[in-house]
PDB file of C-alpha atoms in Angstrom:
ATOM      1  CA  UNK A   2      10.000  10.550   9.828  1.00 65.00           C
ATOM      2  CA  UNK A   3       7.112  10.747   7.373  1.00 76.00           C
ATOM      3  CA  UNK A   4       8.745  10.915   3.949  1.00 92.00           C
ATOM      4  CA  UNK A   5       5.426  10.964   2.065  1.00 96.00           C
ATOM      5  CA  UNK A   6       2.679  13.221   3.364  1.00 95.00           C
ATOM      6  CA  UNK A   7      -0.968  13.633   2.486  1.00 96.00           C
ATOM      7  CA  UNK A   8      -2.058  16.589   4.555  1.00 92.00           C
ATOM      8  CA  UNK A   9      -5.766  16.399   3.745  1.00 95.00           C
ATOM      9  CA  UNK A  10      -7.408  13.495   5.581  1.00 95.00           C
ATOM     10  CA  UNK A  11     -10.628  13.978   3.631  1.00 96.00           C
ATOM     11  CA  UNK A  12     -12.111  15.733   0.610  1.00 97.00           C
ATOM     12  CA  UNK A  13     -15.721  16.151  -0.495  1.00 97.00           C
ATOM     13  CA  UNK A  14     -16.587  16.939  -4.116  1.00 97.00           C
ATOM     14  CA  UNK A  15     -19.780  17.173  -6.146  1.00 97.00           C
ATOM     15  CA  UNK A  16     -20.355  14.623  -8.884  1.00 97.00           C
ATOM     16  CA  UNK A  17     -19.099  15.917 -12.234  1.00 97.00           C
ATOM     17  CA  UNK A  18     -16.617  18.348 -10.705  1.00 97.00           C
ATOM     18  CA  UNK A  19     -12.852  17.980 -10.452  1.00 98.00           C
ATOM     19  CA  UNK A  20     -11.229  16.197  -7.497  1.00 98.00           C
ATOM     20  CA  UNK A  21      -7.667  17.218  -6.659  1.00 98.00           C
ATOM     21  CA  UNK A  22      -5.704  15.087  -4.199  1.00 98.00           C
ATOM     22  CA  UNK A  23      -2.320  16.301  -3.045  1.00 98.00           C
ATOM     23  CA  UNK A  24       0.851  14.620  -1.853  1.00 97.00           C
ATOM     24  CA  UNK A  25       4.183  16.026  -0.664  1.00 97.00           C
ATOM     25  CA  UNK A  26       7.458  14.179  -0.224  1.00 97.00           C
ATOM     26  CA  UNK A  27      10.775  14.976   1.388  1.00 95.00           C
ATOM     27  CA  UNK A  28      13.264  12.592  -0.248  1.00 92.00           C
ATOM     28  CA  UNK A  29      14.570  13.921  -3.561  1.00 91.00           C
ATOM     29  CA  UNK A  30      15.888  10.436  -4.402  1.00 90.00           C
ATOM     30  CA  UNK A  31      12.401   9.029  -5.018  1.00 92.00           C
ATOM     31  CA  UNK A  32      12.240   8.115  -8.706  1.00 91.00           C
ATOM     32  CA  UNK A  33       8.744   6.708  -9.131  1.00 93.00           C
ATOM     33  CA  UNK A  34       5.380   7.713  -7.728  1.00 95.00           C
ATOM     34  CA  UNK A  35       2.095   5.847  -7.626  1.00 95.00           C
ATOM     35  CA  UNK A  36      -1.486   6.424  -6.592  1.00 97.00           C
ATOM     36  CA  UNK A  37      -3.536   3.611  -5.108  1.00 96.00           C
ATOM     37  CA  UNK A  38      -7.248   3.539  -4.437  1.00 97.00           C
ATOM     38  CA  UNK A  39      -8.737   1.588  -1.543  1.00 95.00           C
ATOM     39  CA  UNK A  40     -12.326   0.589  -0.853  1.00 94.00           C
ATOM     40  CA  UNK A  41     -13.344  -0.629   2.632  1.00 90.00           C
ATOM     41  CA  UNK A  42     -12.412  -4.254   3.371  1.00 87.00           C
ATOM     42  CA  UNK A  43     -10.361  -4.490   0.180  1.00 91.00           C
ATOM     43  CA  UNK A  44      -6.674  -4.154  -0.560  1.00 92.00           C
ATOM     44  CA  UNK A  45      -5.317  -1.084  -2.346  1.00 94.00           C
ATOM     45  CA  UNK A  46      -5.612  -1.176  -6.141  1.00 94.00           C
ATOM     46  CA  UNK A  47      -3.149   0.508  -8.455  1.00 93.00           C
ATOM     47  CA  UNK A  48      -4.543   3.579 -10.186  1.00 96.00           C
ATOM     48  CA  UNK A  49      -1.826   5.522 -11.989  1.00 96.00           C
ATOM     49  CA  UNK A  50       1.902   6.181 -11.753  1.00 94.00           C
ATOM     50  CA  UNK A  51       4.541   8.620 -12.911  1.00 95.00           C
ATOM     51  CA  UNK A  52       8.279   8.442 -13.333  1.00 93.00           C
ATOM     52  CA  UNK A  53      10.431  11.238 -11.936  1.00 93.00           C
ATOM     53  CA  UNK A  54      11.580  12.087 -15.469  1.00 94.00           C
ATOM     54  CA  UNK A  55       8.049  13.171 -16.406  1.00 95.00           C
ATOM     55  CA  UNK A  56       5.805  15.921 -15.092  1.00 95.00           C
ATOM     56  CA  UNK A  57       2.437  14.582 -16.211  1.00 97.00           C
ATOM     57  CA  UNK A  58       0.770  11.257 -16.895  1.00 97.00           C
ATOM     58  CA  UNK A  59      -2.817  10.817 -18.010  1.00 97.00           C
ATOM     59  CA  UNK A  60      -5.105   7.794 -18.048  1.00 96.00           C
ATOM     60  CA  UNK A  61      -8.720   8.473 -18.905  1.00 97.00           C
ATOM     61  CA  UNK A  62     -10.277  10.591 -16.166  1.00 98.00           C
ATOM     62  CA  UNK A  63      -7.135  10.414 -14.038  1.00 98.00           C
ATOM     63  CA  UNK A  64      -4.098  12.665 -14.401  1.00 98.00           C
ATOM     64  CA  UNK A  65      -1.075  12.810 -12.129  1.00 98.00           C
ATOM     65  CA  UNK A  66       1.151  15.891 -12.043  1.00 98.00           C
ATOM     66  CA  UNK A  67       4.658  15.926 -10.609  1.00 97.00           C
ATOM     67  CA  UNK A  68       6.487  19.086  -9.512  1.00 97.00           C
ATOM     68  CA  UNK A  69       9.968  17.949  -8.541  1.00 95.00           C
ATOM     69  CA  UNK A  70      11.225  21.355  -7.475  1.00 95.00           C
ATOM     70  CA  UNK A  71       8.368  21.609  -4.977  1.00 96.00           C
ATOM     71  CA  UNK A  72       8.496  17.879  -4.136  1.00 96.00           C
ATOM     72  CA  UNK A  73       4.781  17.752  -4.778  1.00 97.00           C
ATOM     73  CA  UNK A  74       2.450  15.586  -6.786  1.00 96.00           C
ATOM     74  CA  UNK A  75      -1.262  15.720  -7.318  1.00 98.00           C
ATOM     75  CA  UNK A  76      -3.977  13.466  -8.696  1.00 98.00           C
ATOM     76  CA  UNK A  77      -6.771  15.049 -10.714  1.00 98.00           C
ATOM     77  CA  UNK A  78     -10.017  13.187 -11.333  1.00 98.00           C
ATOM     78  CA  UNK A  79     -12.265  14.743 -13.984  1.00 97.00           C
ATOM     79  CA  UNK A  80     -15.199  14.339 -13.949  1.00 97.00           C
ATOM     80  CA  UNK A  81     -15.625  12.873 -10.472  1.00 98.00           C
ATOM     81  CA  UNK A  82     -18.134  10.038 -10.078  1.00 97.00           C
ATOM     82  CA  UNK A  83     -19.760   8.573  -6.945  1.00 96.00           C
ATOM     83  CA  UNK A  84     -17.852   5.318  -7.580  1.00 96.00           C
ATOM     84  CA  UNK A  85     -14.623   7.238  -7.075  1.00 97.00           C
ATOM     85  CA  UNK A  86     -15.437   7.558  -3.367  1.00 97.00           C
ATOM     86  CA  UNK A  87     -12.595   5.738  -1.621  1.00 97.00           C
ATOM     87  CA  UNK A  88      -9.333   6.312   0.235  1.00 97.00           C
ATOM     88  CA  UNK A  89      -6.499   7.385  -2.052  1.00 98.00           C
ATOM     89  CA  UNK A  90      -2.895   6.646  -1.106  1.00 97.00           C
ATOM     90  CA  UNK A  91       0.126   8.301  -2.603  1.00 97.00           C
ATOM     91  CA  UNK A  92       3.273   6.136  -2.661  1.00 95.00           C
ATOM     92  CA  UNK A  93       6.880   6.747  -3.647  1.00 95.00           C
ATOM     93  CA  UNK A  94       9.706   4.406  -4.596  1.00 91.00           C
ATOM     94  CA  UNK A  95      13.461   4.714  -4.409  1.00 83.00           C
ATOM     95  CA  UNK A  96      13.823   2.117  -7.146  1.00 75.00           C
ATOM     96  CA  UNK A  97      16.920  -0.002  -7.076  1.00 69.00           C
ATOM     97  CA  UNK A  98      16.857  -3.630  -6.002  1.00 64.00           C
ATOM     98  CA  UNK A  99      13.865  -3.417  -3.710  1.00 67.00           C
ATOM     99  CA  UNK A 100      11.444  -0.922  -5.319  1.00 76.00           C
ATOM    100  CA  UNK A 101      10.227  -0.435  -1.756  1.00 84.00           C
ATOM    101  CA  UNK A 102       7.097   1.728  -1.593  1.00 90.00           C
ATOM    102  CA  UNK A 103       6.686   4.444   1.034  1.00 93.00           C
ATOM    103  CA  UNK A 104       3.011   5.294   1.484  1.00 95.00           C
ATOM    104  CA  UNK A 105       1.288   8.437   2.651  1.00 96.00           C
ATOM    105  CA  UNK A 106      -1.505   8.322   5.215  1.00 95.00           C
ATOM    106  CA  UNK A 107      -4.294   8.529   2.649  1.00 96.00           C
ATOM    107  CA  UNK A 108      -7.092  10.945   1.729  1.00 97.00           C
ATOM    108  CA  UNK A 109     -10.730   9.912   1.959  1.00 97.00           C
ATOM    109  CA  UNK A 110     -12.568  11.189  -1.115  1.00 98.00           C
ATOM    110  CA  UNK A 111     -16.352  11.463  -0.980  1.00 98.00           C
ATOM    111  CA  UNK A 112     -18.091  12.277  -4.258  1.00 97.00           C
ATOM    112  CA  UNK A 113     -21.587  13.553  -3.594  1.00 95.00           C
ATOM    113  CA  UNK A 114     -24.307  12.705  -6.180  1.00 92.00           C
TER     114      UNK A 114
ATOM    115  CA  UNK B   8      -6.102 -13.573 -13.993  1.00 65.00           C
ATOM    116  CA  UNK B   9      -6.555 -14.505 -10.338  1.00 81.00           C
ATOM    117  CA  UNK B  10      -5.483 -11.874  -7.840  1.00 92.00           C
ATOM    118  CA  UNK B  11      -3.477 -12.131  -4.649  1.00 96.00           C
ATOM    119  CA  UNK B  12      -5.211 -14.434  -2.172  1.00 96.00           C
ATOM    120  CA  UNK B  13      -4.963 -14.065   1.588  1.00 97.00           C
ATOM    121  CA  UNK B  14      -6.409 -15.957   4.519  1.00 97.00           C
ATOM    122  CA  UNK B  15      -7.894 -15.654   6.988  1.00 97.00           C
ATOM    123  CA  UNK B  16      -9.719 -12.374   6.336  1.00 96.00           C
ATOM    124  CA  UNK B  17     -10.267 -11.671  10.021  1.00 97.00           C
ATOM    125  CA  UNK B  18      -8.594 -12.919  13.171  1.00 97.00           C
ATOM    126  CA  UNK B  19      -9.160 -12.089  16.834  1.00 98.00           C
ATOM    127  CA  UNK B  20      -6.651 -13.280  19.412  1.00 97.00           C
ATOM    128  CA  UNK B  21      -5.560 -12.413  22.915  1.00 97.00           C
ATOM    129  CA  UNK B  22      -2.200 -10.839  23.634  1.00 96.00           C
ATOM    130  CA  UNK B  23       0.688 -13.267  23.968  1.00 96.00           C
ATOM    131  CA  UNK B  24      -1.016 -15.748  21.619  1.00 97.00           C
ATOM    132  CA  UNK B  25       0.459 -16.618  18.247  1.00 97.00           C
ATOM    133  CA  UNK B  26      -1.106 -16.142  14.818  1.00 98.00           C
ATOM    134  CA  UNK B  27      -0.216 -16.924  11.217  1.00 98.00           C
ATOM    135  CA  UNK B  28      -1.325 -15.403   7.940  1.00 97.00           C
ATOM    136  CA  UNK B  29      -1.128 -16.978   4.498  1.00 97.00           C
ATOM    137  CA  UNK B  30      -0.625 -15.389   1.100  1.00 97.00           C
ATOM    138  CA  UNK B  31      -0.736 -16.784  -2.421  1.00 96.00           C
ATOM    139  CA  UNK B  32       0.607 -14.265  -4.956  1.00 95.00           C
ATOM    140  CA  UNK B  33      -0.356 -13.820  -8.575  1.00 95.00           C
ATOM    141  CA  UNK B  34       1.045 -16.663 -10.650  1.00 93.00           C
ATOM    142  CA  UNK B  35       4.477 -15.844 -12.019  1.00 91.00           C
ATOM    143  CA  UNK B  36       5.143 -12.912  -9.720  1.00 92.00           C
ATOM    144  CA  UNK B  37       8.611 -13.378  -8.274  1.00 90.00           C
ATOM    145  CA  UNK B  38       8.422 -10.557  -5.754  1.00 92.00           C
ATOM    146  CA  UNK B  39       6.194 -10.789  -2.682  1.00 95.00           C
ATOM    147  CA  UNK B  40       5.667  -8.168   0.004  1.00 95.00           C
ATOM    148  CA  UNK B  41       4.064  -8.119   3.449  1.00 97.00           C
ATOM    149  CA  UNK B  42       2.759  -4.781   4.707  1.00 97.00           C
ATOM    150  CA  UNK B  43       1.269  -3.718   8.029  1.00 97.00           C
ATOM    151  CA  UNK B  44      -1.428  -1.043   7.926  1.00 95.00           C
ATOM    152  CA  UNK B  45      -2.393   0.443  11.268  1.00 94.00           C
ATOM    153  CA  UNK B  46      -5.686   2.341  11.389  1.00 91.00           C
ATOM    154  CA  UNK B  47      -5.289   5.875  10.034  1.00 89.00           C
ATOM    155  CA  UNK B  48      -1.882   5.189   8.490  1.00 91.00           C
ATOM    156  CA  UNK B  49      -0.583   4.050   5.144  1.00 93.00           C
ATOM    157  CA  UNK B  50       0.775   0.544   4.597  1.00 95.00           C
ATOM    158  CA  UNK B  51       4.280  -0.011   5.965  1.00 95.00           C
ATOM    159  CA  UNK B  52       6.563  -2.622   4.435  1.00 94.00           C
ATOM    160  CA  UNK B  53       7.520  -5.427   6.809  1.00 97.00           C
ATOM    161  CA  UNK B  54       9.379  -7.797   4.491  1.00 96.00           C
ATOM    162  CA  UNK B  55      10.066  -8.306   0.790  1.00 94.00           C
ATOM    163  CA  UNK B  56      10.923 -11.601  -0.913  1.00 93.00           C
ATOM    164  CA  UNK B  57      12.449 -12.119  -4.325  1.00 91.00           C
ATOM    165  CA  UNK B  58      11.559 -15.728  -5.159  1.00 88.00           C
ATOM    166  CA  UNK B  59      12.311 -17.439  -1.826  1.00 84.00           C
ATOM    167  CA  UNK B  60      15.057 -15.070  -0.704  1.00 91.00           C
ATOM    168  CA  UNK B  61      14.632 -12.061   1.596  1.00 92.00           C
ATOM    169  CA  UNK B  62      15.443  -8.712  -0.067  1.00 90.00           C
ATOM    170  CA  UNK B  63      14.410  -6.326   2.718  1.00 91.00           C
ATOM    171  CA  UNK B  64      13.296  -7.099   6.269  1.00 94.00           C
ATOM    172  CA  UNK B  65      14.653  -3.954   7.891  1.00 92.00           C
ATOM    173  CA  UNK B  66      11.286  -3.005   9.423  1.00 92.00           C
ATOM    174  CA  UNK B  67      10.261  -6.480  10.566  1.00 96.00           C
ATOM    175  CA  UNK B  68      10.221  -6.792  14.410  1.00 94.00           C
ATOM    176  CA  UNK B  69      12.267  -9.958  14.349  1.00 94.00           C
ATOM    177  CA  UNK B  70      11.843 -10.703  18.031  1.00 95.00           C
ATOM    178  CA  UNK B  71       8.202 -11.585  17.408  1.00 97.00           C
ATOM    179  CA  UNK B  72       7.552 -11.581  13.657  1.00 97.00           C
ATOM    180  CA  UNK B  73       8.773 -14.162  11.182  1.00 97.00           C
ATOM    181  CA  UNK B  74       8.007 -14.868   7.541  1.00 97.00           C
ATOM    182  CA  UNK B  75       8.903 -17.480   5.016  1.00 95.00           C
ATOM    183  CA  UNK B  76       8.303 -18.148   1.366  1.00 94.00           C
ATOM    184  CA  UNK B  77       8.994 -21.759   0.658  1.00 81.00           C
ATOM    185  CA  UNK B  78       9.461 -22.760  -2.999  1.00 84.00           C
ATOM    186  CA  UNK B  79       9.169 -19.105  -4.021  1.00 82.00           C
ATOM    187  CA  UNK B  80       5.380 -19.115  -4.225  1.00 91.00           C
ATOM    188  CA  UNK B  81       3.132 -19.027  -1.124  1.00 95.00           C
ATOM    189  CA  UNK B  82       4.187 -17.153   1.964  1.00 97.00           C
ATOM    190  CA  UNK B  83       3.282 -17.147   5.648  1.00 97.00           C
ATOM    191  CA  UNK B  84       3.722 -14.363   8.184  1.00 98.00           C
ATOM    192  CA  UNK B  85       3.726 -15.306  11.857  1.00 98.00           C
ATOM    193  CA  UNK B  86       3.492 -13.268  15.035  1.00 98.00           C
ATOM    194  CA  UNK B  87       4.541 -14.898  18.283  1.00 97.00           C
ATOM    195  CA  UNK B  88       3.702 -13.617  20.864  1.00 96.00           C
ATOM    196  CA  UNK B  89       1.236 -10.944  19.763  1.00 96.00           C
ATOM    197  CA  UNK B  90       1.011  -7.546  21.428  1.00 97.00           C
ATOM    198  CA  UNK B  91      -1.885  -5.089  21.514  1.00 97.00           C
ATOM    199  CA  UNK B  92      -0.049  -2.767  19.114  1.00 96.00           C
ATOM    200  CA  UNK B  93       0.023  -5.523  16.477  1.00 97.00           C
ATOM    201  CA  UNK B  94      -3.673  -4.879  15.803  1.00 97.00           C
ATOM    202  CA  UNK B  95      -3.699  -3.883  12.142  1.00 97.00           C
ATOM    203  CA  UNK B  96      -4.502  -5.038   8.640  1.00 97.00           C
ATOM    204  CA  UNK B  97      -1.768  -7.229   7.179  1.00 98.00           C
ATOM    205  CA  UNK B  98      -1.537  -6.857   3.430  1.00 97.00           C
ATOM    206  CA  UNK B  99       0.259  -9.118   1.016  1.00 97.00           C
ATOM    207  CA  UNK B 100       1.287  -7.829  -2.404  1.00 95.00           C
ATOM    208  CA  UNK B 101       3.088  -9.288  -5.375  1.00 94.00           C
ATOM    209  CA  UNK B 102       4.858  -7.794  -8.331  1.00 91.00           C
ATOM    210  CA  UNK B 103       6.241  -8.820 -11.689  1.00 87.00           C
ATOM    211  CA  UNK B 104       8.248  -5.705 -12.546  1.00 76.00           C
ATOM    212  CA  UNK B 105       8.633  -4.178  -9.114  1.00 66.00           C
ATOM    213  CA  UNK B 106       7.117  -0.773  -9.780  1.00 74.00           C
ATOM    214  CA  UNK B 107       3.479  -1.850  -9.757  1.00 85.00           C
ATOM    215  CA  UNK B 108       2.418  -3.964  -6.810  1.00 90.00           C
ATOM    216  CA  UNK B 109      -0.860  -5.870  -6.669  1.00 93.00           C
ATOM    217  CA  UNK B 110      -2.443  -6.202  -3.246  1.00 95.00           C
ATOM    218  CA  UNK B 111      -4.582  -8.882  -1.680  1.00 96.00           C
ATOM    219  CA  UNK B 112      -7.666  -8.061   0.432  1.00 96.00           C
ATOM    220  CA  UNK B 113      -5.696  -8.203   3.687  1.00 96.00           C
ATOM    221  CA  UNK B 114      -6.160  -9.877   7.053  1.00 97.00           C
ATOM    222  CA  UNK B 115      -7.603  -7.747   9.827  1.00 97.00           C
ATOM    223  CA  UNK B 116      -5.984  -8.737  13.128  1.00 98.00           C
ATOM    224  CA  UNK B 117      -7.440  -7.671  16.453  1.00 97.00           C
ATOM    225  CA  UNK B 118      -5.356  -8.349  19.565  1.00 97.00           C
ATOM    226  CA  UNK B 119      -7.326  -8.146  22.832  1.00 96.00           C
TER     227      UNK B 119
END
């Protein structure tokens, strides 16, 4: 049962344009969402997060939007840069004692110069 | 600030052999996680420690996998005996607050 889904395995965007990565979830009890970025042969690095009580969080070029009624979140990168090329994972947490993260399968973003 | 350290970075073994991975979390981080990432999938939590106690090991295949965190700092994850389907990247992460987890570079295990 895949509780966190990233339906686009890959995305290609031109440098300077907007990248939009999408994530859907099924468990309405998730209370915290995170995006991680992963380069080859490295571990995932934290990018940005959002609490379920908010609908938007912004950090520089990165903005995460949360639509709880649709159980959908998205990551916007504006403007996209070649260094943004990586695999992006969406993750969700139920909070509580464990703060266990449930990850999606990832989206490979390629930013073309 | 030093990040999460893991060793070895790569390991190749034959099925039915045993293997162990080591993790040193960020200093002061009480929570430590081991994840398994199979090719094409997201990381899946195997076990979570809070200091040296186990918080969640519900997805750890306990017939072959074991983990310990002595003294609440370093941790080792062992597989004995390994199966072909254990081929994956094993990621260690640590956390101070719980919400944001910091990952090490991982150990890529290939079981032949």
